[in-house]
mmCIF file of C-alpha atoms in Angstrom:
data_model
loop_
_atom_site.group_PDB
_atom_site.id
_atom_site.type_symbol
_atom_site.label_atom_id
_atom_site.label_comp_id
_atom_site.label_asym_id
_atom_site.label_seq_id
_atom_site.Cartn_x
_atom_site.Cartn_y
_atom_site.Cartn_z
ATOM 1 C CA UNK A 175 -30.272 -15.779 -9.779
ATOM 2 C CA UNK A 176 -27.844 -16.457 -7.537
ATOM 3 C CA UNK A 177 -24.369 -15.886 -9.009
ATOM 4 C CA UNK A 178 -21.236 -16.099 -7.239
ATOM 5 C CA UNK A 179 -18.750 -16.034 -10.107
ATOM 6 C CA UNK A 180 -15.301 -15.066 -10.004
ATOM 7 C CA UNK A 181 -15.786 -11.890 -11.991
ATOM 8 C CA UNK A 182 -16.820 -10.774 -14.125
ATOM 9 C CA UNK A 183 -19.069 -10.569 -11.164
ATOM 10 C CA UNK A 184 -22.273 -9.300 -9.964
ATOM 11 C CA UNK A 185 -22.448 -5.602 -9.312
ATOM 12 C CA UNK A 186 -25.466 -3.947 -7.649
ATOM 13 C CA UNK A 187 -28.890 -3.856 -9.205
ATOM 14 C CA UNK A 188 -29.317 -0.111 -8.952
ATOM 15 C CA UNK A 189 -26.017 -0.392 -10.633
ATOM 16 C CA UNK A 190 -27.382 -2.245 -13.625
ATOM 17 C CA UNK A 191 -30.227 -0.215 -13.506
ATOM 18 C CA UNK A 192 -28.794 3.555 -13.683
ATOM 19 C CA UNK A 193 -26.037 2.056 -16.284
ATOM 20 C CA UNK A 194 -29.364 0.738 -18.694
ATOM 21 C CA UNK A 195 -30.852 4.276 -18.407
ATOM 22 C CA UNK A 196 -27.588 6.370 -19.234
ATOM 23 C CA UNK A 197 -27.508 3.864 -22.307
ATOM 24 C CA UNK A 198 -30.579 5.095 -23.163
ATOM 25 C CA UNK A 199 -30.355 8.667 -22.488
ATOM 26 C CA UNK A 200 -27.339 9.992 -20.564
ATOM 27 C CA UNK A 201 -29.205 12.263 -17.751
ATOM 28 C CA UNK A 202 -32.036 13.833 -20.472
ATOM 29 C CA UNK A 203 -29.168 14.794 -22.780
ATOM 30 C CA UNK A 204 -30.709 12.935 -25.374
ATOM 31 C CA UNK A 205 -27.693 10.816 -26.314
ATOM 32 C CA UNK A 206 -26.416 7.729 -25.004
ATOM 33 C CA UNK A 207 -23.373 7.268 -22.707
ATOM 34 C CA UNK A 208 -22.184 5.002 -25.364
ATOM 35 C CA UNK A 209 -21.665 8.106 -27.608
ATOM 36 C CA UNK A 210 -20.669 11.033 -25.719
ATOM 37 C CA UNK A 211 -16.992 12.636 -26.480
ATOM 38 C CA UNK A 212 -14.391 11.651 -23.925
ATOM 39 C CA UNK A 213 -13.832 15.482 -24.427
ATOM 40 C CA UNK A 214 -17.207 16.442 -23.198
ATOM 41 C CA UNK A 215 -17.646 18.592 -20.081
ATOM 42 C CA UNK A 216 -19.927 15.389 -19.149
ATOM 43 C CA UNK A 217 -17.112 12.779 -19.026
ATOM 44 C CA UNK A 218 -15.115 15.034 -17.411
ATOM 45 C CA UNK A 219 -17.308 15.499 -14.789
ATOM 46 C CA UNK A 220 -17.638 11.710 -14.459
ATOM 47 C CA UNK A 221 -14.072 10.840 -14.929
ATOM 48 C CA UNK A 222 -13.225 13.633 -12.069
ATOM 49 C CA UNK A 223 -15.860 12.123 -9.993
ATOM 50 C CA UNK A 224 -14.509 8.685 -10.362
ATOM 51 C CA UNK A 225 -10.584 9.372 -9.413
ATOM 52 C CA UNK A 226 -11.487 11.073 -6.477
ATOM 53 C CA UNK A 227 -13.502 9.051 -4.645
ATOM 54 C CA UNK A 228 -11.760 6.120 -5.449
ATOM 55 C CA UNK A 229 -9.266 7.663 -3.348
ATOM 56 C CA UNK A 230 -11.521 9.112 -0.765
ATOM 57 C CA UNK A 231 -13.249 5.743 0.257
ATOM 58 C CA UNK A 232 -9.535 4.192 0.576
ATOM 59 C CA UNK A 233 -8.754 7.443 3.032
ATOM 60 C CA UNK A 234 -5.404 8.246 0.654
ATOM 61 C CA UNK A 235 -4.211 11.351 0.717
ATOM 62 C CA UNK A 236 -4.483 13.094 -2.766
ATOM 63 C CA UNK A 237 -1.437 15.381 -2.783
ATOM 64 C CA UNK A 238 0.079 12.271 -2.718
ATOM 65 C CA UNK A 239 -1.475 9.407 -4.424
ATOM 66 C CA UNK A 240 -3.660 9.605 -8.069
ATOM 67 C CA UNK A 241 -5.878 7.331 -10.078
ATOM 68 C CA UNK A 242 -5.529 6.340 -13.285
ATOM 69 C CA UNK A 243 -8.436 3.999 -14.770
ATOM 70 C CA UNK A 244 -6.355 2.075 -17.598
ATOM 71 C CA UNK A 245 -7.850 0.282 -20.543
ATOM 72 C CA UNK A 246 -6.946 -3.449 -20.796
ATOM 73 C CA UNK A 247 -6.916 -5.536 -17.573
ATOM 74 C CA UNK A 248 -4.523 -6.401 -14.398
ATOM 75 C CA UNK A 249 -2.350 -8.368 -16.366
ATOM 76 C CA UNK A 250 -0.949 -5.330 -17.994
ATOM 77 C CA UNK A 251 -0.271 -3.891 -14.999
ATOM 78 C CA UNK A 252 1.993 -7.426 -14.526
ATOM 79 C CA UNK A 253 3.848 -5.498 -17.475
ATOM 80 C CA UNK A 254 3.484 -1.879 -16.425
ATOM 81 C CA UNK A 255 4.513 -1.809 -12.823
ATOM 82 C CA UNK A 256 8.360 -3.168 -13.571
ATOM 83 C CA UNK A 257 8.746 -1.419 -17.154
ATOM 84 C CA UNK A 258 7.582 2.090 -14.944
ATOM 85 C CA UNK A 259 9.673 0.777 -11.467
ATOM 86 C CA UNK A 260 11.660 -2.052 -11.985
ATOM 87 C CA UNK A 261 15.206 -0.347 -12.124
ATOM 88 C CA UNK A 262 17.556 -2.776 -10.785
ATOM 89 C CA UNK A 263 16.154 -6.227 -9.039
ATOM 90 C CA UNK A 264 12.465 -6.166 -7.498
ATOM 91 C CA UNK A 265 10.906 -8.102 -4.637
ATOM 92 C CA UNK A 266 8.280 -10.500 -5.581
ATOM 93 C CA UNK A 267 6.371 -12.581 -3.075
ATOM 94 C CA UNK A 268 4.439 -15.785 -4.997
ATOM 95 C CA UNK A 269 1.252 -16.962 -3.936
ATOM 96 C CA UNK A 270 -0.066 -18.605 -7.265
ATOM 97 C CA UNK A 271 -0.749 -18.135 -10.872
ATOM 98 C CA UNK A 272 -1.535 -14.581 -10.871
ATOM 99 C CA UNK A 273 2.310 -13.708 -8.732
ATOM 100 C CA UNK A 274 3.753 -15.933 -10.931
ATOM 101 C CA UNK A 275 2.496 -14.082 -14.184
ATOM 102 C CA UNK A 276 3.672 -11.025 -12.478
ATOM 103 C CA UNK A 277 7.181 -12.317 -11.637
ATOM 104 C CA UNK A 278 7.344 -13.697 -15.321
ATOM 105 C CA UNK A 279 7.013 -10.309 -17.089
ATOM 106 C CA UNK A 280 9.322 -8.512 -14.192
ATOM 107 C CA UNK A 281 12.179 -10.900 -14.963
ATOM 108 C CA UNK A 282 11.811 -9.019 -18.740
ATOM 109 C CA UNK A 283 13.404 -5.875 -17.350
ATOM 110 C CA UNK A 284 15.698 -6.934 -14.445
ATOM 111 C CA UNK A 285 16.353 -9.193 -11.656
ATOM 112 C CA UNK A 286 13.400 -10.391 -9.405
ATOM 113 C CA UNK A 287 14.116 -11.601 -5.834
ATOM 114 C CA UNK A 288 11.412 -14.596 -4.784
ATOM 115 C CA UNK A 289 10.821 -13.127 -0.756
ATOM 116 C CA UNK A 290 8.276 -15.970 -0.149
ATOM 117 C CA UNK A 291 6.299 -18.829 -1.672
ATOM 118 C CA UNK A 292 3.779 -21.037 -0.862
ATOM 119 C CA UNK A 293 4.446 -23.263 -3.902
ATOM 120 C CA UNK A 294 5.324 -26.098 -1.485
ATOM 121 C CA UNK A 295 1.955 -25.869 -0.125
ATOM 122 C CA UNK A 296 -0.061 -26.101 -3.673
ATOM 123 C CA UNK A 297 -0.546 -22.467 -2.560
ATOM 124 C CA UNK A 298 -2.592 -23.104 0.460
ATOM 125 C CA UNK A 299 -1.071 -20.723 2.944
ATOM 126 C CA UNK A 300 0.488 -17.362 2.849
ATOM 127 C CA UNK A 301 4.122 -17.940 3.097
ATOM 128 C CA UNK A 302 6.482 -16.779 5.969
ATOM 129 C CA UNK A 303 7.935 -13.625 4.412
ATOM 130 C CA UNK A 304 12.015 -12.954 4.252
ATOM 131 C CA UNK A 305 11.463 -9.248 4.560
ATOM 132 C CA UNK A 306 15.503 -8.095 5.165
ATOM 133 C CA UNK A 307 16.399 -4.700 4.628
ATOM 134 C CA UNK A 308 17.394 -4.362 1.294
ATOM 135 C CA UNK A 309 17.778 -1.974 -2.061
ATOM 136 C CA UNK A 310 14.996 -3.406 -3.638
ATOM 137 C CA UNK A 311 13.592 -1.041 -6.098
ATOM 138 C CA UNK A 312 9.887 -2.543 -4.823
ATOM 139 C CA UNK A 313 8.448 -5.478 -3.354
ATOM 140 C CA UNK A 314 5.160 -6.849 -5.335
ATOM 141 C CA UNK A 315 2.521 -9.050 -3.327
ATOM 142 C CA UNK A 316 -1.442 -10.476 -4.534
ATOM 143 C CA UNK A 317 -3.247 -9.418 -1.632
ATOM 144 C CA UNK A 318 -5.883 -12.346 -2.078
ATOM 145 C CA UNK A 319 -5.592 -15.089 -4.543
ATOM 146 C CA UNK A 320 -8.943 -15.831 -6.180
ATOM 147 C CA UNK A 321 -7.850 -20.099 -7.406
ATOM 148 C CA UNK A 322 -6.845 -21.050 -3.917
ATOM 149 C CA UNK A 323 -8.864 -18.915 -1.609
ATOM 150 C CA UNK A 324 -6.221 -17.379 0.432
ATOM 151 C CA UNK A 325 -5.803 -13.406 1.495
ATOM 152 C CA UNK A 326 -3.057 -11.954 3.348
ATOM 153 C CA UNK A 327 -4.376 -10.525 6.659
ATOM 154 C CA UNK A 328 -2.172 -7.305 6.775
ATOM 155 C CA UNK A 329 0.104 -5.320 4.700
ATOM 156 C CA UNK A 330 3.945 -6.473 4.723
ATOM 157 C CA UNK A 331 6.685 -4.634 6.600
ATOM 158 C CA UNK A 332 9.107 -3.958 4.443
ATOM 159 C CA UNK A 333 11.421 -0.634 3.571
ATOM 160 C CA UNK A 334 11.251 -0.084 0.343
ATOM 161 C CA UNK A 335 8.308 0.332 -1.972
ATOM 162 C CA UNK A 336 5.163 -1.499 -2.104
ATOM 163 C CA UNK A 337 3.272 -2.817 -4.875
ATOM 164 C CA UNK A 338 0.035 -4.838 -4.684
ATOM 165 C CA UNK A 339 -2.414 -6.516 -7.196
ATOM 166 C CA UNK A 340 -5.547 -6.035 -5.678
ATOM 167 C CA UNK A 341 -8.185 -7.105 -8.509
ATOM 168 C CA UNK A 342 -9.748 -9.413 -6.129
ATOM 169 C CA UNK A 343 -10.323 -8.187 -2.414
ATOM 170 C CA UNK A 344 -9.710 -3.652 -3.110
ATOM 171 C CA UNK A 345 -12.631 -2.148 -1.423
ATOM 172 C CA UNK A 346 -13.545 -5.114 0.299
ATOM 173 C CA UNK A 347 -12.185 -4.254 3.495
ATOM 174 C CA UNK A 348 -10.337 -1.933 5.563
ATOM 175 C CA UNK A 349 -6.288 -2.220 5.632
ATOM 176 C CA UNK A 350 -3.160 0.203 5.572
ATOM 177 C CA UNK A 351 -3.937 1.209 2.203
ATOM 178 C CA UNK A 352 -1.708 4.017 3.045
ATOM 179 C CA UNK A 353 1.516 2.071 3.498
ATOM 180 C CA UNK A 354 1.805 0.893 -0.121
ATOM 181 C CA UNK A 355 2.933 2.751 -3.207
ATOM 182 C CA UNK A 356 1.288 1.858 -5.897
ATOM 183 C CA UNK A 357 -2.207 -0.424 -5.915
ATOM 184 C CA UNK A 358 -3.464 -2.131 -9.370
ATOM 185 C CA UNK A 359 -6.857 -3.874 -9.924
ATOM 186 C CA UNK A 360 -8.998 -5.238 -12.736
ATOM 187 C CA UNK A 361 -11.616 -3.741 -11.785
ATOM 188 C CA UNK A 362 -14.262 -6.807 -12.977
ATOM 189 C CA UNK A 363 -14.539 -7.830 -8.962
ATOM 190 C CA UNK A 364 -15.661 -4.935 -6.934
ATOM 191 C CA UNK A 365 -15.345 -2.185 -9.099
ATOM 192 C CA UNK A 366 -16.880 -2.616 -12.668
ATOM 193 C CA UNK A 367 -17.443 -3.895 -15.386
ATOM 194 C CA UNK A 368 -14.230 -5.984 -17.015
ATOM 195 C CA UNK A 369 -12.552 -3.965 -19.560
ATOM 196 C CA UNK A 370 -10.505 -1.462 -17.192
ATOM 197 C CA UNK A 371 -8.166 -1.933 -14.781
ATOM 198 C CA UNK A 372 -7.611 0.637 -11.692
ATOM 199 C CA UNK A 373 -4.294 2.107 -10.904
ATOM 200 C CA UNK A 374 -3.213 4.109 -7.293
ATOM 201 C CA UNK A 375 -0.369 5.191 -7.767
ATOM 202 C CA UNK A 376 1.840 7.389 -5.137
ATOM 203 C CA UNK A 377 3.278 10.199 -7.524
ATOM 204 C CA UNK A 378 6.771 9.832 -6.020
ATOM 205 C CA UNK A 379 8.156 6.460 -6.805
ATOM 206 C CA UNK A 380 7.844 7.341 -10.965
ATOM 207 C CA UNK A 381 10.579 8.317 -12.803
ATOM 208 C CA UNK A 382 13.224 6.849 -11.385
ATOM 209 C CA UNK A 383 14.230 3.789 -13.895
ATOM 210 C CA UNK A 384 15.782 6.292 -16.286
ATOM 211 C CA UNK A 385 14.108 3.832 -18.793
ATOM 212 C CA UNK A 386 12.658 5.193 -22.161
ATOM 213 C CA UNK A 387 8.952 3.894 -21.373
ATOM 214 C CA UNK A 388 6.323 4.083 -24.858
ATOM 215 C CA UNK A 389 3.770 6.430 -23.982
ATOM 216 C CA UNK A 390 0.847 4.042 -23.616
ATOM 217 C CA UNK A 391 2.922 2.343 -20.902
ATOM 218 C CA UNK A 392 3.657 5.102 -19.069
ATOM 219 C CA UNK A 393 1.832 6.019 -15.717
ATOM 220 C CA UNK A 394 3.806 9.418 -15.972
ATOM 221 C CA UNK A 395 2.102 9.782 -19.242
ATOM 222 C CA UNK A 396 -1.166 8.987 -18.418
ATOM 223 C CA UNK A 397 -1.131 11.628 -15.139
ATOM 224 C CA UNK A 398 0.170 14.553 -17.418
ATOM 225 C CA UNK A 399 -2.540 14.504 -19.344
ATOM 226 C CA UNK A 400 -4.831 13.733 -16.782
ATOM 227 C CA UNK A 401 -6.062 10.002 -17.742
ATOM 228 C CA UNK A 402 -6.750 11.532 -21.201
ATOM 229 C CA UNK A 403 -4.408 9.978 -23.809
ATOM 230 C CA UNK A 404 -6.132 8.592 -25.311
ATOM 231 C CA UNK A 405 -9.747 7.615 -26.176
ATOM 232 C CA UNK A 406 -11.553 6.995 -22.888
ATOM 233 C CA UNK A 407 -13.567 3.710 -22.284
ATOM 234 C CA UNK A 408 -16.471 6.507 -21.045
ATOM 235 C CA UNK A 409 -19.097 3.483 -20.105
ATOM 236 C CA UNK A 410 -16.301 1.678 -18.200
ATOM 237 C CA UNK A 411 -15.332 4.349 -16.269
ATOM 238 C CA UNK A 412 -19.245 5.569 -16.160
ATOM 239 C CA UNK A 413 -20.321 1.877 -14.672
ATOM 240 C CA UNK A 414 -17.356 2.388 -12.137
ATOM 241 C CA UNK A 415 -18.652 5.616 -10.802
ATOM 242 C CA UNK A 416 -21.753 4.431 -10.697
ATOM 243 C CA UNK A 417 -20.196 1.234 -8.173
ATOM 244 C CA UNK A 418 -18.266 3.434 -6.509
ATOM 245 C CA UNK A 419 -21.197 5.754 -5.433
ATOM 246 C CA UNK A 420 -23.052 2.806 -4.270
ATOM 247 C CA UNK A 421 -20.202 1.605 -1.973
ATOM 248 C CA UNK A 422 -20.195 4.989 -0.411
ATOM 249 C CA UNK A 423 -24.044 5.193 0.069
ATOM 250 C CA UNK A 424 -23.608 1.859 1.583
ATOM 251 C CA UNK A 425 -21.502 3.648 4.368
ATOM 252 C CA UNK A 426 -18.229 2.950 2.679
ATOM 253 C CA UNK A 427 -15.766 -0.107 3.505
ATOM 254 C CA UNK A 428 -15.688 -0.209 6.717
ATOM 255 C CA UNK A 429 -19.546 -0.648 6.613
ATOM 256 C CA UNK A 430 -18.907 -3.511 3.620
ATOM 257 C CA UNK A 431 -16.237 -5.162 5.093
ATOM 258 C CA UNK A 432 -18.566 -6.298 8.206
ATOM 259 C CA UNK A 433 -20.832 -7.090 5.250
ATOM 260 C CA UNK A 434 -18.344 -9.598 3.816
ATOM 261 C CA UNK A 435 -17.269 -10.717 7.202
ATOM 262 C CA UNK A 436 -20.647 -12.210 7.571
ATOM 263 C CA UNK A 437 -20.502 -13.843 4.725
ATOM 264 C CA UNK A 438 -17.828 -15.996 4.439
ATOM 265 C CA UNK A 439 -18.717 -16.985 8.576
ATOM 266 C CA UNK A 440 -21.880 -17.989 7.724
ATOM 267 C CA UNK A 441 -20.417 -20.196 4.585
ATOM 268 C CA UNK A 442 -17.066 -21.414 6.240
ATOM 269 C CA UNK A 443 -18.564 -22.406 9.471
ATOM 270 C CA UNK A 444 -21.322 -24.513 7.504
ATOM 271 C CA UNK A 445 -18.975 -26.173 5.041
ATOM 272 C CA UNK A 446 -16.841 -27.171 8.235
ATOM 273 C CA UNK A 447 -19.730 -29.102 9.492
ATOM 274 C CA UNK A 448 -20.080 -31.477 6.447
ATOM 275 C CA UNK A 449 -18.120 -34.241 6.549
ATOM 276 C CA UNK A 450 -17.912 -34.636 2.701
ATOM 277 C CA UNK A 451 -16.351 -31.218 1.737
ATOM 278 C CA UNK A 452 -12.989 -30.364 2.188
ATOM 279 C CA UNK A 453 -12.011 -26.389 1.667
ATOM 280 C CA UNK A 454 -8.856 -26.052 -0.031
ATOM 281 C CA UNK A 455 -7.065 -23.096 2.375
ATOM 282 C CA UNK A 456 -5.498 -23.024 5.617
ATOM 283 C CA UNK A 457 -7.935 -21.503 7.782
ATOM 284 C CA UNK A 458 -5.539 -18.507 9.185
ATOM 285 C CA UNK A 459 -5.605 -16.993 5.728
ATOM 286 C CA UNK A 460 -8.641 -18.210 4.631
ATOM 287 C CA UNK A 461 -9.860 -15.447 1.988
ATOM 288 C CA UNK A 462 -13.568 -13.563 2.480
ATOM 289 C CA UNK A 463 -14.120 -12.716 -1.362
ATOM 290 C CA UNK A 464 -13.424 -16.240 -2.419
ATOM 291 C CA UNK A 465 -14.463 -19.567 -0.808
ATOM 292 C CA UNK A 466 -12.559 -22.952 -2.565
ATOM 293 C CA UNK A 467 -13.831 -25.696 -1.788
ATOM 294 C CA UNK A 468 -14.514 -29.393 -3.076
ATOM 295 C CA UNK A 469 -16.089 -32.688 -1.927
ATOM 296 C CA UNK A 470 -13.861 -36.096 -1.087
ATOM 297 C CA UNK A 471 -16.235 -38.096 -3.334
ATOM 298 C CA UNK A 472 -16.344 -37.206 -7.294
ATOM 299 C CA UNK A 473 -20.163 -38.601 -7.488
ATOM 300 C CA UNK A 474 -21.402 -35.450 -5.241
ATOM 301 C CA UNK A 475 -20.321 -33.322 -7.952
ATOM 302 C CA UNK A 476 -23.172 -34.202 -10.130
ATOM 303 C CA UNK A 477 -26.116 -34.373 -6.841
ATOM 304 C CA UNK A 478 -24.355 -30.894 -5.833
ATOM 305 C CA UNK A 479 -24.765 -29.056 -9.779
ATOM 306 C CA UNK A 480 -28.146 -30.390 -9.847
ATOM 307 C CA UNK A 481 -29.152 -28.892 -6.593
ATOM 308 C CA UNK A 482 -27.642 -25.461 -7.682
ATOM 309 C CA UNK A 483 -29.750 -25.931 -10.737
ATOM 310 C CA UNK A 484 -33.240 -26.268 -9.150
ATOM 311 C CA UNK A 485 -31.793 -22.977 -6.590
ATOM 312 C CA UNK A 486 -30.779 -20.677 -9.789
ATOM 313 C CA UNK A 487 -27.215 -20.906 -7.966
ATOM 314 C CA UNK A 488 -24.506 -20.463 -10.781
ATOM 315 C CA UNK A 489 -20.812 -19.766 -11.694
ATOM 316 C CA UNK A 490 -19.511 -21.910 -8.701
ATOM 317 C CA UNK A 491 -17.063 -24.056 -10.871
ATOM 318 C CA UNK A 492 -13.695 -23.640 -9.576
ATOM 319 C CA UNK A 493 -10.488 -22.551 -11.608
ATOM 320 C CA UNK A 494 -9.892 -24.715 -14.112
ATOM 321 C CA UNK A 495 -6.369 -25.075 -12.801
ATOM 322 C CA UNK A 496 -7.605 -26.522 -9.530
ATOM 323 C CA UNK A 497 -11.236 -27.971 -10.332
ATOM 324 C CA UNK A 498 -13.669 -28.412 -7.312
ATOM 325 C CA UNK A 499 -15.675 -25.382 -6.379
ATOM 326 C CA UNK A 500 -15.757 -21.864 -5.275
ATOM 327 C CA UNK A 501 -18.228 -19.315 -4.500
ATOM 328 C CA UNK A 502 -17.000 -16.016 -4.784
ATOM 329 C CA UNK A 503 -18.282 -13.723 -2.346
ATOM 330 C CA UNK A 504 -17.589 -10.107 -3.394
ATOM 331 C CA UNK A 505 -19.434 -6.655 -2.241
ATOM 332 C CA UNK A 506 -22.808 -6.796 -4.297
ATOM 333 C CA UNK A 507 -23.362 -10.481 -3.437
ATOM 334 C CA UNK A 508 -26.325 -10.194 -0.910
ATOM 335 C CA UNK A 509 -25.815 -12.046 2.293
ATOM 336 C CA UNK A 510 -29.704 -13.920 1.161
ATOM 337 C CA UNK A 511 -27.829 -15.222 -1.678
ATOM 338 C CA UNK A 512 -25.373 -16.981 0.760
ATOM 339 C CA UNK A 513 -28.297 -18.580 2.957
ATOM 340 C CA UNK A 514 -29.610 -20.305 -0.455
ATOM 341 C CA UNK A 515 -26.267 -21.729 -1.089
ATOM 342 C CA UNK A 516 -25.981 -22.777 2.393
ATOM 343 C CA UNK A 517 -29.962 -24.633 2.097
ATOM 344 C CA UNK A 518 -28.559 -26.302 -0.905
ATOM 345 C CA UNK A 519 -25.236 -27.560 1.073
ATOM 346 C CA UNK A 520 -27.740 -29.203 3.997
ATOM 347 C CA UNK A 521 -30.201 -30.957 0.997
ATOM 348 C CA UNK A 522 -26.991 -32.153 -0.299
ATOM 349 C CA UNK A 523 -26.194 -33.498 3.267
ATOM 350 C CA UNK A 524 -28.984 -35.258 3.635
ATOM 351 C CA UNK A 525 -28.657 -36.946 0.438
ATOM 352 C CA UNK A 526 -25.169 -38.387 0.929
#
């Protein structure tokens, strides 16, 4: 099969394959990874494993920056971030539904300052960025936006803190990790299995709100007793170890990112050719994980889904907010998968 979903997404066979073992007997320990003690020396090992290199294949420095693998999902971390940072008013730059989620549960605990939009555009473009010196307590931004196929091409300049959703596009590519605070990400894209979501977080910025944060909320919380407070999702975490090691054997992000680059070339310069198909971003931010796309006549639709059929090519349906299609394009997606798509776009051609 062929499956470029939006995530949950595919993840590497070996992947699959070491995760169905462990299931079946955690390395000859006789018991299952699905009912070890988040206590056990074993998880620990895995769960110490796991936070440090997803640091170490992003090159942050850990005296400064931690991970904390969170159970629920990104959106959260939409709640999170501004109940753990959001003091006084917050900088929020909105790209589409996922920003605007974000922005909607910052407004809950203080003002939120709008530093750019590409609403006008449907969210086709990355918006021109009003990036004055200010007191903002931290400026948010969606590095790529999965519905509209659009990815910002470098970190914003800004001053004060940075905060980025990065459930789509983290470990996809290189970029100045470095220069922002605190990174988020479901991790069902490049990472894992859904379930979790991933938090980098530089230690510094916490603690500054002098807000009375629940427990379960709070990333001090969760560092002080090293990701432990509770009940660990132990296969989550496991499956993301298990990713994690294969990025690195793969020779790490720089080595995926030309991976990627490749790619979306190979499927943006052939959908350019076709007459028929429109993509849906402007092509100076035109996103490598995910490729939108539709045709200018409705009856393709049906000649196009039957075409996938007879290719085992699934999960191309776009967002149901925007329709049309898009073929998501993230790390374990093999490059052979993209040539099948790409024989199914030039029978569809001929066809027309």
């Amino acid at each position: 099969m062929h499956n470029f979903s939006a995530g949950p997404c595919v993840l590497p066979r070996e992947v699959y394959q070491q995760a169905a073992q462990a299931v079946l007997d955690y390395q000859g320990s006789g018991l299952s990874i699905l009912e070890i003690s988040h206590r056990s020396d074993d998880f620990l090992s895995i769960l110490a494993e796991a936070r440090s290199l997803a640091l170490d294949l992003l090159h942050l420095d850990k005296s400064k920056y931690k991970t904390l693998f969170m159970q629920g999902s990104a959106s959260l971390e939409f709640l999170r971030v501004p109940y753990n940072l959001l003091k006084t008013e917050a900088g929020y730059i909105d790209t589409g539904v996922w920003s605007s989620k974000a922005i909607a549960q910052a407004e809950l605990f203080g003002k939120v300052r709008l530093m750019g939009s590409s609403k006008i555009t449907q969210y086709r473009t990355i918006p021109e960025l009003v990036l004055e010196n200010s007191s903002l307590d931290y400026l948010h931004f969606t590095s790529n936006n999965t519905i509209y196929g659009t990815q910002f091409n470098e970190v914003p300049k800004v001053n004060v803190p940075l905060v980025c959703d990065m459930s789509s596009d983290i470990y996809s590519r290189t970029f100045d990790y470095s220069k922002i605070d605190l990174i988020y990400a479901g991790v069902q894209k490049n990472i894992g299995p859904a379930g979790l979501s991933m938090v980098l977080v530089n230690e510094s910025i916490l603690g500054k709100t002098n807000r009375v944060i629940p427990n379960i909320l709070d990333y001090n919380e969760h560092l002080k007793t090293d990701n432990l407070y509770h009940t660990a999702n132990v296969f989550g975490v496991y499956s993301c170890l298990l990713n994690l090691r294969w990025l690195q054997n793969q020779g790490g992000v720089e080595a995926i990112e030309k991976r990627n680059e490749s790619k979306a070339k190979l499927l943006y310069e052939t959908l350019d050719t076709l007459d028929f198909v429109e993509t849906y971003s402007d092509m100076n931010c035109r996103s490598n994980m995910n490729v939108v796309f539709h045709f200018n006549n409705k009856s393709i639709d049906a000649m196009f889904d039957d075409l996938c059929k007879e290719a085992s090519v699934v999960n191309l349906k776009g967002h149901r907010t925007l329709g049309g299609y898009r073929a998501s394009l993230y790390n374990a997606l093999d490059i052979e998968s993209v040539h099948v798509l790409i024989e199914v776009l030039n029978q569809l051609e001929k066809q027309v």
